[in-house]
PDB file of C-alpha atoms in Angstrom:
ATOM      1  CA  UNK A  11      57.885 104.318  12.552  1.00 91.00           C
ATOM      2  CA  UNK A  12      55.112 102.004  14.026  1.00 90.00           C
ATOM      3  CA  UNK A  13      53.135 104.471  15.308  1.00 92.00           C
ATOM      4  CA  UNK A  14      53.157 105.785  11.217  1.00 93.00           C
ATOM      5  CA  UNK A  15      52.236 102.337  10.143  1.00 93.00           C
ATOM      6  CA  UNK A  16      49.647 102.093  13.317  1.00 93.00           C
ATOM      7  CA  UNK A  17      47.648 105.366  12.134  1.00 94.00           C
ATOM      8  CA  UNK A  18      48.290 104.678   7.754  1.00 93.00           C
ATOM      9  CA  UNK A  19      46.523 101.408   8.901  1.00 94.00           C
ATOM     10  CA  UNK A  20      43.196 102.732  10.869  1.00 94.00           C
ATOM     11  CA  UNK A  21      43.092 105.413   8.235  1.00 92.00           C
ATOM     12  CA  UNK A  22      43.017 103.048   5.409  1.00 93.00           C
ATOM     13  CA  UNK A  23      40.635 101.297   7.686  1.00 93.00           C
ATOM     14  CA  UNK A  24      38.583 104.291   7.357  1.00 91.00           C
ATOM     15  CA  UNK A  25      39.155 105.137   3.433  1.00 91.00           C
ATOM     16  CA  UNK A  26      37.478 101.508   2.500  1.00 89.00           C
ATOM     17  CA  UNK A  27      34.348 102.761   4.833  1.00 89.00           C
ATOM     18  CA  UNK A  28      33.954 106.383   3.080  1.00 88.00           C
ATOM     19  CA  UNK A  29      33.619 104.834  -0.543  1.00 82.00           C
ATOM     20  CA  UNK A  30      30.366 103.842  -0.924  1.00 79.00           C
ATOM     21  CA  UNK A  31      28.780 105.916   2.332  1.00 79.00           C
ATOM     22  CA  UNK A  32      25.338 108.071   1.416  1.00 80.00           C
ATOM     23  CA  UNK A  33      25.095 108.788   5.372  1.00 76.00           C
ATOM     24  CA  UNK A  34      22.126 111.515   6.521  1.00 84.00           C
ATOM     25  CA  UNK A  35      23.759 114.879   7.245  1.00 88.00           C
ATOM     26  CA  UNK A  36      21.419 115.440  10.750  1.00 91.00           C
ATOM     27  CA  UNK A  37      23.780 112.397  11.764  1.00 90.00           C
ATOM     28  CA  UNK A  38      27.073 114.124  11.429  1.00 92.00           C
ATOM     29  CA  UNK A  39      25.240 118.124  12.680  1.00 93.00           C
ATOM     30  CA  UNK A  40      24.196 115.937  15.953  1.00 92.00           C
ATOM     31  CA  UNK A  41      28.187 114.552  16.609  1.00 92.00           C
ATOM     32  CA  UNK A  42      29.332 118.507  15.761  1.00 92.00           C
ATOM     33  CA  UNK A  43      26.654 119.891  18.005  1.00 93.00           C
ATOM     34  CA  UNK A  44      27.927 117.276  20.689  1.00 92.00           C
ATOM     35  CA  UNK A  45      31.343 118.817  19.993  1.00 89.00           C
ATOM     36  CA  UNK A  46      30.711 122.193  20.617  1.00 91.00           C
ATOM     37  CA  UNK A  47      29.526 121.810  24.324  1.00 90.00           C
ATOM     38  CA  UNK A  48      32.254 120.225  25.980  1.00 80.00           C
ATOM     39  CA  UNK A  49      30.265 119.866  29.362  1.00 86.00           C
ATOM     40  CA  UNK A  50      28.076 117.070  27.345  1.00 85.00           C
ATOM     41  CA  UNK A  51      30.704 114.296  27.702  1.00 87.00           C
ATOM     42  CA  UNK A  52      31.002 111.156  26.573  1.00 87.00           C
ATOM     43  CA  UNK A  53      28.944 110.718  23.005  1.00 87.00           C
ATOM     44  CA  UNK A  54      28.302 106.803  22.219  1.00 88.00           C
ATOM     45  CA  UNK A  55      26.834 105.489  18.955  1.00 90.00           C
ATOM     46  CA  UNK A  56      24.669 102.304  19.086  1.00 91.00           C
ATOM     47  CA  UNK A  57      22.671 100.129  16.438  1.00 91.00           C
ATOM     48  CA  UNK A  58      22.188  96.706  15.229  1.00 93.00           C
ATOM     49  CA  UNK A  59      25.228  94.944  13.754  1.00 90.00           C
ATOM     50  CA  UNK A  60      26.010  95.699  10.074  1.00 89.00           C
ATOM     51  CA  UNK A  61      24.184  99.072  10.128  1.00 89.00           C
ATOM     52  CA  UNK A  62      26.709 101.298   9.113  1.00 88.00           C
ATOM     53  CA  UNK A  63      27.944 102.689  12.792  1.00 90.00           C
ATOM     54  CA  UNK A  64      31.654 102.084  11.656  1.00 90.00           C
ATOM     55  CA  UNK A  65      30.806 103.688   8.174  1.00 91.00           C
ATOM     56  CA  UNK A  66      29.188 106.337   9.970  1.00 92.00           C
ATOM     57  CA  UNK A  67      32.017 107.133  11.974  1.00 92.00           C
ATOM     58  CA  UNK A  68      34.604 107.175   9.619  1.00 93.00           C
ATOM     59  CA  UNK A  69      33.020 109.161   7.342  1.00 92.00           C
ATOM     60  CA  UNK A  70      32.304 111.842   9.852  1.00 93.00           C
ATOM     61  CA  UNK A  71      36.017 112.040  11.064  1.00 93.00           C
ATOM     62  CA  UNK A  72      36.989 111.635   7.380  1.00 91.00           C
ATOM     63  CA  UNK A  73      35.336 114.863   6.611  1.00 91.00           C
ATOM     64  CA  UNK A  74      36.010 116.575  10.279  1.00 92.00           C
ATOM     65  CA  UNK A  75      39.393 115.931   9.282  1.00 92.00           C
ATOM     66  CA  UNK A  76      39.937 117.699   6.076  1.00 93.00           C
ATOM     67  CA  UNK A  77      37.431 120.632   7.383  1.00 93.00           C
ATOM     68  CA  UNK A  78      39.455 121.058  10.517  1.00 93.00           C
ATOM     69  CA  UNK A  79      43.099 120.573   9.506  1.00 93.00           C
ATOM     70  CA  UNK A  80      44.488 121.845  12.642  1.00 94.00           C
ATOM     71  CA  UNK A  81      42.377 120.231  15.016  1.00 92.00           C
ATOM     72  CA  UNK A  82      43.779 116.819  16.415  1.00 93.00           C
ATOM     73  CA  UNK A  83      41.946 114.163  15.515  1.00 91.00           C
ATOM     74  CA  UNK A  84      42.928 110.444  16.513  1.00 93.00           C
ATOM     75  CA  UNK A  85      41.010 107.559  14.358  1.00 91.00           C
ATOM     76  CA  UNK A  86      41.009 104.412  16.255  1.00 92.00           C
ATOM     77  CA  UNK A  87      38.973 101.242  14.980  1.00 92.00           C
ATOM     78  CA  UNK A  88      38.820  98.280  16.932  1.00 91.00           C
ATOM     79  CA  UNK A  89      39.426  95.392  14.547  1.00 89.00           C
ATOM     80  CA  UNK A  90      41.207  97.294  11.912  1.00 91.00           C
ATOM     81  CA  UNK A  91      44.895  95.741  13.065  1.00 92.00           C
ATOM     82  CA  UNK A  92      46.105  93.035  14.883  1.00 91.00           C
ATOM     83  CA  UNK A  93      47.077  95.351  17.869  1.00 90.00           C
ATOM     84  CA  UNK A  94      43.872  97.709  17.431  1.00 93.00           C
ATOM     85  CA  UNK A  95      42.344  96.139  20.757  1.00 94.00           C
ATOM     86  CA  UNK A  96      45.275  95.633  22.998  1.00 95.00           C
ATOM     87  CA  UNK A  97      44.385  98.345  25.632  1.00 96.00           C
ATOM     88  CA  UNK A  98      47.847  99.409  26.426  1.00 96.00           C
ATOM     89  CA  UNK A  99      49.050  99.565  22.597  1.00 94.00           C
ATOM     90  CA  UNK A 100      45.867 101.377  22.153  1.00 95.00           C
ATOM     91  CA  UNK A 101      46.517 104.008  25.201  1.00 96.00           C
ATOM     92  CA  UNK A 102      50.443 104.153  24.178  1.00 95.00           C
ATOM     93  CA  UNK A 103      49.586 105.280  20.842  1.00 95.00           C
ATOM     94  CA  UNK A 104      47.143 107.829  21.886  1.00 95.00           C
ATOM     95  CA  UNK A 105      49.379 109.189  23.859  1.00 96.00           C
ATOM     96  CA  UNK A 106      52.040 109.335  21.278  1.00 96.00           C
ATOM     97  CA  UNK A 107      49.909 110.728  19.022  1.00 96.00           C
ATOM     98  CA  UNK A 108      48.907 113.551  21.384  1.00 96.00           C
ATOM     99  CA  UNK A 109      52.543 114.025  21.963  1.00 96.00           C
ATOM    100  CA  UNK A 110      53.412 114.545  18.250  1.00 95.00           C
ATOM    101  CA  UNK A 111      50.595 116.932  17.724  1.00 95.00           C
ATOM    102  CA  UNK A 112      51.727 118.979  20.672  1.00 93.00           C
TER     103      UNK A 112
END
């Protein structure tokens, strides 16, 4: 289905950014402590270009992932596919993905 091909393609997206990652493990702790207050928000990562905040990221949900296999977890990289920043094709496949996991 697209939405199949949509998420294979942002998670391949992600498998050619957890190869060669040596990230510092305070880095991912401060995203899971995030995580466990809900009443924090919004968390943003910022940093110069090229220094490793898309790495980062996908190696954090990368391992998120496979330690919490029934939590829902929706990787989307802006950039990864031709439809990856279209705002609507972005919200419509959240939602879809939502949808399947409920």
């Amino acid at each position: 289905t697209p939405l199949e091909k949509e998420r294979l393609a942002h998670y391949a997206f992600e498998d050619t950014r957890t190869r060669i990652y040596i990230g510092r493990e305070q880095y991912y702790e401060n995203i899971n402590q995030h995580l466990r207050n809900p009443k924090k928000g919004p968390m943003v990562v910022i940093g110069e270009s090229g220094s490793g905040k898309s790495s980062f990221i996908c190696n954090w949900s990368a391992r998120y992932r496979e330690s919490h296999p029934s939590s829902l977890i929706i990787s989307h990289y802006i950039g990864s596919t031709s439809d990856s920043a279209d705002l609507g094709l972005m919200l419509t496949r959240i939602m879809e993905e939502i949808k399947l996991f409920y």
